[in-house]
XYZ file of N, CA, C and O in Angstrom:
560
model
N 104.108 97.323 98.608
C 103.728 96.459 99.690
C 104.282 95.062 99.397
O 103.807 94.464 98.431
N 105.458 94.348 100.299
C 105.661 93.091 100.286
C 104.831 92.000 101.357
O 104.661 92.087 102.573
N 104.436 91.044 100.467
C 103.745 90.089 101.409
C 104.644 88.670 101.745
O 104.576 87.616 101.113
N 105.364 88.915 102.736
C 106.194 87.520 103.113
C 105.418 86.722 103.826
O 104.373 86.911 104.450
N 106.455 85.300 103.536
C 105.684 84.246 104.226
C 106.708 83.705 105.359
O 107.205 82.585 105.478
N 106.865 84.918 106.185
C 107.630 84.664 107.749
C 107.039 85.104 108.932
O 105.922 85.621 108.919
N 107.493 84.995 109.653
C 106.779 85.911 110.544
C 107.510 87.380 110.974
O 108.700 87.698 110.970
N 106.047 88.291 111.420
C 106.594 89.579 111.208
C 107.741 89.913 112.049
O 108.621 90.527 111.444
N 108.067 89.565 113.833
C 109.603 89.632 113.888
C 110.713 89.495 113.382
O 111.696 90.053 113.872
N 110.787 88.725 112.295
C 111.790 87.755 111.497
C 111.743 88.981 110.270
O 112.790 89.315 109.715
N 110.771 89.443 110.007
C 111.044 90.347 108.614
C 111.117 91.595 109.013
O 111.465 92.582 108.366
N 110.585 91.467 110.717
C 111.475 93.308 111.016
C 113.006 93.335 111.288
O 113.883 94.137 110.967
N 113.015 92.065 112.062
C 114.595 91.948 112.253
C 115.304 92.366 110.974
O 116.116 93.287 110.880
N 114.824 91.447 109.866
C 115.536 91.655 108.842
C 116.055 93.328 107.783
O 117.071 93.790 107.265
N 114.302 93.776 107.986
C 114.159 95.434 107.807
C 115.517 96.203 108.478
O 116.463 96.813 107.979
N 115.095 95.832 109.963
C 116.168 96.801 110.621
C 117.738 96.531 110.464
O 118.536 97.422 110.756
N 118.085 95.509 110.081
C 119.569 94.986 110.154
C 120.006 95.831 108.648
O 120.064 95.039 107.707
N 120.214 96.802 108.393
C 120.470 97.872 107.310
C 122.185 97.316 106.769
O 122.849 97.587 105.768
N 122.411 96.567 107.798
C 124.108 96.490 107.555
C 123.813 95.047 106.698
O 124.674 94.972 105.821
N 123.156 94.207 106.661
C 122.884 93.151 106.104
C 122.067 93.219 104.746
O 122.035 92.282 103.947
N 121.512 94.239 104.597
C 120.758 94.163 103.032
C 121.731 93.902 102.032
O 121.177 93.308 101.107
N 122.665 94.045 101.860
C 123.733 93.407 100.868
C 123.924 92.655 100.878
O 124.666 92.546 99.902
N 123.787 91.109 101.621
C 123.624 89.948 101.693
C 122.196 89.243 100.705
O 122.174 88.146 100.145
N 121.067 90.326 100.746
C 119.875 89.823 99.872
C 119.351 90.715 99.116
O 118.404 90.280 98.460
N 119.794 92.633 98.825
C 119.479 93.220 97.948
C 120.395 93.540 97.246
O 121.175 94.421 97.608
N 120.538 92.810 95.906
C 121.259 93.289 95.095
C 121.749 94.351 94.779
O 122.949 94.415 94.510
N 120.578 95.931 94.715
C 121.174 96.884 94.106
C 121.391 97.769 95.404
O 121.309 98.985 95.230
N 121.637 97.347 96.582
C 122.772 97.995 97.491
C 124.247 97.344 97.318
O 124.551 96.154 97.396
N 125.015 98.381 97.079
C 126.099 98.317 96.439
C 127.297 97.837 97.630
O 127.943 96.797 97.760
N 127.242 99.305 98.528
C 128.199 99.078 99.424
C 127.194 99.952 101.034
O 126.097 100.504 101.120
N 128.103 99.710 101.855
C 127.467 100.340 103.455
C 128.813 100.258 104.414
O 129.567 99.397 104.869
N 128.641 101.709 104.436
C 129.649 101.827 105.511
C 129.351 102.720 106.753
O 129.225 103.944 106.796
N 129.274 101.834 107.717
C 128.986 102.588 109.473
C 129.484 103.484 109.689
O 130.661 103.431 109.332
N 129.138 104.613 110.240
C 129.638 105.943 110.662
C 129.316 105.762 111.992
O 130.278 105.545 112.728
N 128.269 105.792 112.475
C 128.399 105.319 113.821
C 127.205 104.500 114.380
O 126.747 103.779 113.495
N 126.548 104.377 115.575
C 125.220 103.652 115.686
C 124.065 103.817 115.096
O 123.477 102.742 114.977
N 123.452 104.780 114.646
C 122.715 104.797 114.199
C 123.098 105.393 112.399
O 122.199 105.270 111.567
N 124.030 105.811 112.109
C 124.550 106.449 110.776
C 125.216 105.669 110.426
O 126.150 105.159 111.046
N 124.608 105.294 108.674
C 125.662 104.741 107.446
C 125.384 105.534 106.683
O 124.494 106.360 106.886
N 126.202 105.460 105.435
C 126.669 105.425 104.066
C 125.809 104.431 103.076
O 125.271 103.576 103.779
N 125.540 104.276 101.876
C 124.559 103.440 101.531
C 125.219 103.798 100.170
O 125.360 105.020 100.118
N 125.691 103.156 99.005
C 125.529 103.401 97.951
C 124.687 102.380 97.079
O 125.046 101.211 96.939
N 123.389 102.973 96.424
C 122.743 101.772 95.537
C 122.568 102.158 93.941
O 122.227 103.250 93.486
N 122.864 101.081 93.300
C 122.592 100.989 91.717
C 121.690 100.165 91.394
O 121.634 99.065 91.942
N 120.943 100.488 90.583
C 119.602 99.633 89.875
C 119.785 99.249 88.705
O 120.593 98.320 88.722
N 119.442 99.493 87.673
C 119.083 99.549 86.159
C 120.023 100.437 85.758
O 121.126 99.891 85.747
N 120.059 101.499 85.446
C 120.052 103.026 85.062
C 121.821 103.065 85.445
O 122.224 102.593 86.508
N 122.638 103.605 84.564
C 124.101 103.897 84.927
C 124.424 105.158 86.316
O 125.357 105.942 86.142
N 123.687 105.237 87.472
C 124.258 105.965 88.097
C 123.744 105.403 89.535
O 122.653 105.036 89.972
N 125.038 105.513 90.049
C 124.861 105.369 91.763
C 124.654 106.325 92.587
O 125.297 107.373 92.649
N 123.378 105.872 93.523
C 122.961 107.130 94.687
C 123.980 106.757 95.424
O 124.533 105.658 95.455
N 124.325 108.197 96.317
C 125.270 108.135 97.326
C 124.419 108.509 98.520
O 124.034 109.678 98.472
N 124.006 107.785 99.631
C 123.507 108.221 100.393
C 123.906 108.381 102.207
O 124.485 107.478 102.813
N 123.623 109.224 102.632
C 123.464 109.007 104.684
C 122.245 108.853 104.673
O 121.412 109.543 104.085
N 122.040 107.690 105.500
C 120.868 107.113 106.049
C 121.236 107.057 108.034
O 122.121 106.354 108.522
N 120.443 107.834 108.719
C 120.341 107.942 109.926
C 119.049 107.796 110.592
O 118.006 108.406 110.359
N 119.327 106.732 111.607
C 118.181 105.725 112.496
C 116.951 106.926 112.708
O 117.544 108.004 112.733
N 115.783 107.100 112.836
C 115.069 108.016 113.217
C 113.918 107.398 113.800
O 113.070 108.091 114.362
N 113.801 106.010 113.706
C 112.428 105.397 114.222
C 113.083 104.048 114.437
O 113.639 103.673 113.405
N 113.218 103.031 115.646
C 112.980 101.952 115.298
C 112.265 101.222 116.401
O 112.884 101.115 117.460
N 111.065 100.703 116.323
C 110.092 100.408 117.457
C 109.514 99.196 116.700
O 108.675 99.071 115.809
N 110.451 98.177 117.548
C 109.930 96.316 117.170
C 108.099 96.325 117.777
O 107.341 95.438 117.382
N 107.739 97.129 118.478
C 106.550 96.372 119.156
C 105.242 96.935 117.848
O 104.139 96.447 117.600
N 105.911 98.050 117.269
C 104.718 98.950 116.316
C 105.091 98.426 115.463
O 104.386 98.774 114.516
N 106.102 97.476 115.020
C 106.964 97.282 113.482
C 107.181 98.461 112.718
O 107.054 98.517 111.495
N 107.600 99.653 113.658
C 107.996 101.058 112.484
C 109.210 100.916 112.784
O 109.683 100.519 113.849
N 109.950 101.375 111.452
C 111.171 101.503 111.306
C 111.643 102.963 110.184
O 111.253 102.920 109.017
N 112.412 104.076 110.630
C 112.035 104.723 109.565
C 113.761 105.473 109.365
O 114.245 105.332 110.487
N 114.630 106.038 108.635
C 115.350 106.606 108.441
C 115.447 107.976 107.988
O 114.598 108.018 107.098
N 115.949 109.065 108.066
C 116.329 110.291 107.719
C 117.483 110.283 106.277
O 118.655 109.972 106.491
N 117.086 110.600 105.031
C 118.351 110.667 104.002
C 119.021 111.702 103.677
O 118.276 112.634 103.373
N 120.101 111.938 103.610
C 120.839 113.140 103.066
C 121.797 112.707 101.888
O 121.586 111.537 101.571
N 122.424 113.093 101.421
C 123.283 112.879 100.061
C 122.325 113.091 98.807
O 121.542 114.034 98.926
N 122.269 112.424 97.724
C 121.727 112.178 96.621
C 120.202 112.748 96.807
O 119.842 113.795 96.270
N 119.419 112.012 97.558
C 118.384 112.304 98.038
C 118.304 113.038 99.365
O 119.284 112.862 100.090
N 117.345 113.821 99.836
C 117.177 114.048 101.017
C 115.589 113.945 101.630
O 114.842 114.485 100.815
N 115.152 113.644 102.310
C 114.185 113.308 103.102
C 114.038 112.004 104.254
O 114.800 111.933 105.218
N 113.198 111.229 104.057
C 113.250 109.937 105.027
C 112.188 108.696 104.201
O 111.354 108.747 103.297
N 112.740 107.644 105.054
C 111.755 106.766 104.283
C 111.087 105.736 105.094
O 110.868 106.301 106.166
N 110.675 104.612 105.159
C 110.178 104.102 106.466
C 109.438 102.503 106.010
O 108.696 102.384 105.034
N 109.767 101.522 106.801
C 108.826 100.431 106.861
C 107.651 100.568 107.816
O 107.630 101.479 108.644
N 106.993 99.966 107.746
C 105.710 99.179 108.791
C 105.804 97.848 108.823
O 105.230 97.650 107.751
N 106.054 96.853 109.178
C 105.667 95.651 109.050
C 104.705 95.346 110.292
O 104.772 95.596 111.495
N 103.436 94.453 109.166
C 102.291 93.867 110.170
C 102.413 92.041 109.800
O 103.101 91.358 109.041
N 101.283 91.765 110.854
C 100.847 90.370 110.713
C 100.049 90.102 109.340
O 99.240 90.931 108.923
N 100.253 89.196 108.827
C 99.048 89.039 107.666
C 99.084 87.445 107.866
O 100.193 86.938 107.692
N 98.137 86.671 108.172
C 97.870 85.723 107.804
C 98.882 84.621 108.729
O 98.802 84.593 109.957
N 99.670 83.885 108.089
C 100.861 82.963 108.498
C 102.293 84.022 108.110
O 103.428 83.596 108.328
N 102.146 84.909 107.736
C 103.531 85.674 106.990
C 102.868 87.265 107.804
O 102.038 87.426 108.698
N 103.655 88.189 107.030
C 103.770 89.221 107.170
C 103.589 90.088 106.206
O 103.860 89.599 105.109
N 103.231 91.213 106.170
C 103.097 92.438 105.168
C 104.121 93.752 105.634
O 104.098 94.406 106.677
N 105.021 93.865 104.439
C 105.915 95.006 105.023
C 105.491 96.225 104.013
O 105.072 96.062 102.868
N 105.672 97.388 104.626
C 104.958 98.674 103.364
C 105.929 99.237 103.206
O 106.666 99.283 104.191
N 106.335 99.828 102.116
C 107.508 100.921 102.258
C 106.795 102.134 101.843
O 106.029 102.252 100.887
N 107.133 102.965 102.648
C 107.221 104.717 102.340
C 108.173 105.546 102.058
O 109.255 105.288 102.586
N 108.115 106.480 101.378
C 109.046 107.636 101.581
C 108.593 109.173 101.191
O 107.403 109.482 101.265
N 109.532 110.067 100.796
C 109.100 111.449 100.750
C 110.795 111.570 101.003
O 111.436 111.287 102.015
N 111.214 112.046 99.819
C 112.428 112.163 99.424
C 112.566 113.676 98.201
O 111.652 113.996 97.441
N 113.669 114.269 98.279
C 113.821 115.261 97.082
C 114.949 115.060 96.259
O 115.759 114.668 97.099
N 115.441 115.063 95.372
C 116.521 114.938 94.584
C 117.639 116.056 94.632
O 117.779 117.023 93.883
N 118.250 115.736 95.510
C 119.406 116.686 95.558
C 120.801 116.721 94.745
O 121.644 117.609 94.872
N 120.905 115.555 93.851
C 121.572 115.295 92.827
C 121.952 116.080 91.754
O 121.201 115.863 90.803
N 122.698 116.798 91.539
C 122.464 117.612 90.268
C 122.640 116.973 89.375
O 121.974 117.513 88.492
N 123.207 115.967 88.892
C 122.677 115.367 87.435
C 120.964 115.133 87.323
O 120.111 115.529 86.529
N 120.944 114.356 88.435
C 119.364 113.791 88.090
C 118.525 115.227 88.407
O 117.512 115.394 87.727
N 118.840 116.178 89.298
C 117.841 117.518 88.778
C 117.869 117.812 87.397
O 116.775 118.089 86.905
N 118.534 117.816 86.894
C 118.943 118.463 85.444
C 118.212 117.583 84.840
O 117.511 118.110 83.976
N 118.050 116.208 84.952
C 117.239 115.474 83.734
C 115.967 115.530 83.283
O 115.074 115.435 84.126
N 115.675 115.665 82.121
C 114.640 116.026 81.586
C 113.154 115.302 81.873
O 113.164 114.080 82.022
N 112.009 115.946 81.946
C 110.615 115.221 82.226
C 110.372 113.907 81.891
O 109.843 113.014 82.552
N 111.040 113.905 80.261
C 111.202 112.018 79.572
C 111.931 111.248 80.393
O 111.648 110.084 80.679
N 112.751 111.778 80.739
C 113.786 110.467 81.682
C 112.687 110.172 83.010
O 112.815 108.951 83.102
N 112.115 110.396 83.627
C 111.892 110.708 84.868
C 110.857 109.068 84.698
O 111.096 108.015 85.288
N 110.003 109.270 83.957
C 109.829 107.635 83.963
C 110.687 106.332 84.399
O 110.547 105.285 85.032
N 111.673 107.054 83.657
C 112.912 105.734 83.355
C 113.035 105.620 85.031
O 113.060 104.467 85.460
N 113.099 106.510 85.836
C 113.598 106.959 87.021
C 112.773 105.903 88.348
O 113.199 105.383 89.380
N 111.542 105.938 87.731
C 110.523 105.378 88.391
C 110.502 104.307 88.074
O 110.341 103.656 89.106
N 110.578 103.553 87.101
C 111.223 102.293 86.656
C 111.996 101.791 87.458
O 111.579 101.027 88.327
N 113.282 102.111 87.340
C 114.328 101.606 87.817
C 113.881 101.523 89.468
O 113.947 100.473 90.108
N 113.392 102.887 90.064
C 113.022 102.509 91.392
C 112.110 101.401 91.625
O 112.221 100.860 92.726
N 111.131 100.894 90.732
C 110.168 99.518 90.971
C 111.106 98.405 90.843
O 111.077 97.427 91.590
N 112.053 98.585 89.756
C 112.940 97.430 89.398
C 113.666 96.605 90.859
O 113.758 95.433 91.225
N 114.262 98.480 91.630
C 114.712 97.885 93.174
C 114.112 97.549 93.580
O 114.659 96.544 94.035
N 112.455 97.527 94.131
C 111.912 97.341 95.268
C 111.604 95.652 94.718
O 112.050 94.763 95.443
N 111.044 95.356 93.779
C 110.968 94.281 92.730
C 111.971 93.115 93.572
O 111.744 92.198 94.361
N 112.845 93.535 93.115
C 114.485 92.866 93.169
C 114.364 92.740 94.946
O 114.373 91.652 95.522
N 114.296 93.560 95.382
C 114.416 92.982 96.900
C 113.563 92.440 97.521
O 113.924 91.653 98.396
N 112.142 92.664 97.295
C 111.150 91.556 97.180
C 111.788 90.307 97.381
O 112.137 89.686 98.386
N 111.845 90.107 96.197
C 112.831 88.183 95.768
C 113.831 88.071 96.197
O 114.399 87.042 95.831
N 114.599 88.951 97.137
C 115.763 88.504 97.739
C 115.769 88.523 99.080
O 116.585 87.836 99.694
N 114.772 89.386 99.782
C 114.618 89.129 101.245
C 113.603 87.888 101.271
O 113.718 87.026 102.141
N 112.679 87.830 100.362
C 112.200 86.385 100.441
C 112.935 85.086 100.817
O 112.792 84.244 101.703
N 113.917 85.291 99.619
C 115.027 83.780 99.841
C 115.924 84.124 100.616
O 116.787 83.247 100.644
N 116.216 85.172 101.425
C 117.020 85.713 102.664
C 116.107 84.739 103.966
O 116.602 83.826 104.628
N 115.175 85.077 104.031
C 114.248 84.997 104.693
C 113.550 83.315 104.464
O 112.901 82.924 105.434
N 113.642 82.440 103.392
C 113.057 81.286 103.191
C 114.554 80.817 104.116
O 114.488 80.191 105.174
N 115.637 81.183 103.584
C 116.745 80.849 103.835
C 117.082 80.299 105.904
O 117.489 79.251 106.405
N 116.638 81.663 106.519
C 116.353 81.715 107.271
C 115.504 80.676 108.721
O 115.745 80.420 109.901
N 114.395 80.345 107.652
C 113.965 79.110 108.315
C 113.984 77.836 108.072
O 113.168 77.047 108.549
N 115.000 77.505 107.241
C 115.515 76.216 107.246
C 116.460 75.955 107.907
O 116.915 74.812 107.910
């Protein structure tokens, strides 16, 4: 759960603009459009290996603040924001429900799998502090 201090149009806009997270999340690597609603996504965290992903539009409704995508490549399942009102700012949630379709990372052992979960806090962490100053950025 991120708690910004914008308002919640301004941090859904930002949610939904998928072509722009490389401007304030670091460990999206690259994005390439396939068509309106379909990209390409490659992200690196911590950990020496890059997900390769399709990410395709499956939800996007400014008035509910849901926003949600369908994944295939590396992972497969979907994942999804909410953003609400909180206060003077906003609260954005992330979800998902994803499977590892990777065969390296199937193959890795129960010990690694921490590391795995790590590195995934490390991203969400990391973009935290960068859609923030995306977003402080924003209203100046």
């Amino acid at each position: 759960m991120w708690h910004l201090q914008a308002p919640p149009a301004r941090v859904y806009a930002a949610l939904a603009d998928v072509d722009g997270y490389q401007r304030w999340w670091p460990q999206v690597r690259e994005i390439h459009r396939i068509d309106a609603d379909t990209g390409r996504v490659r992200i690196r965290s911590l950990l020496p290996y890059t997900l390769d992903l399709v990410l395709h539009r499956a939800v996007q409704d400014a008035a509910s603040g849901a926003l949600r995508v369908d994944i295939d490549g590396d992972l497969q399942g979907w994942c999804a924001w909410q953003v609400f009102a909180e206060g003077a700012g906003a609260r954005a949630e992330f979800s998902q429900e994803v499977d590892v379709t990777a065969s390296m990372l199937q193959r890795a052992p129960l010990a690694v799998r921490p590391l795995l979960r790590g590195n995934h806090a490390h991203m969400m962490r990391s973009g935290q502090r960068g859609l923030e100053s995306h977003l402080a950025g924003m209203l100046t």
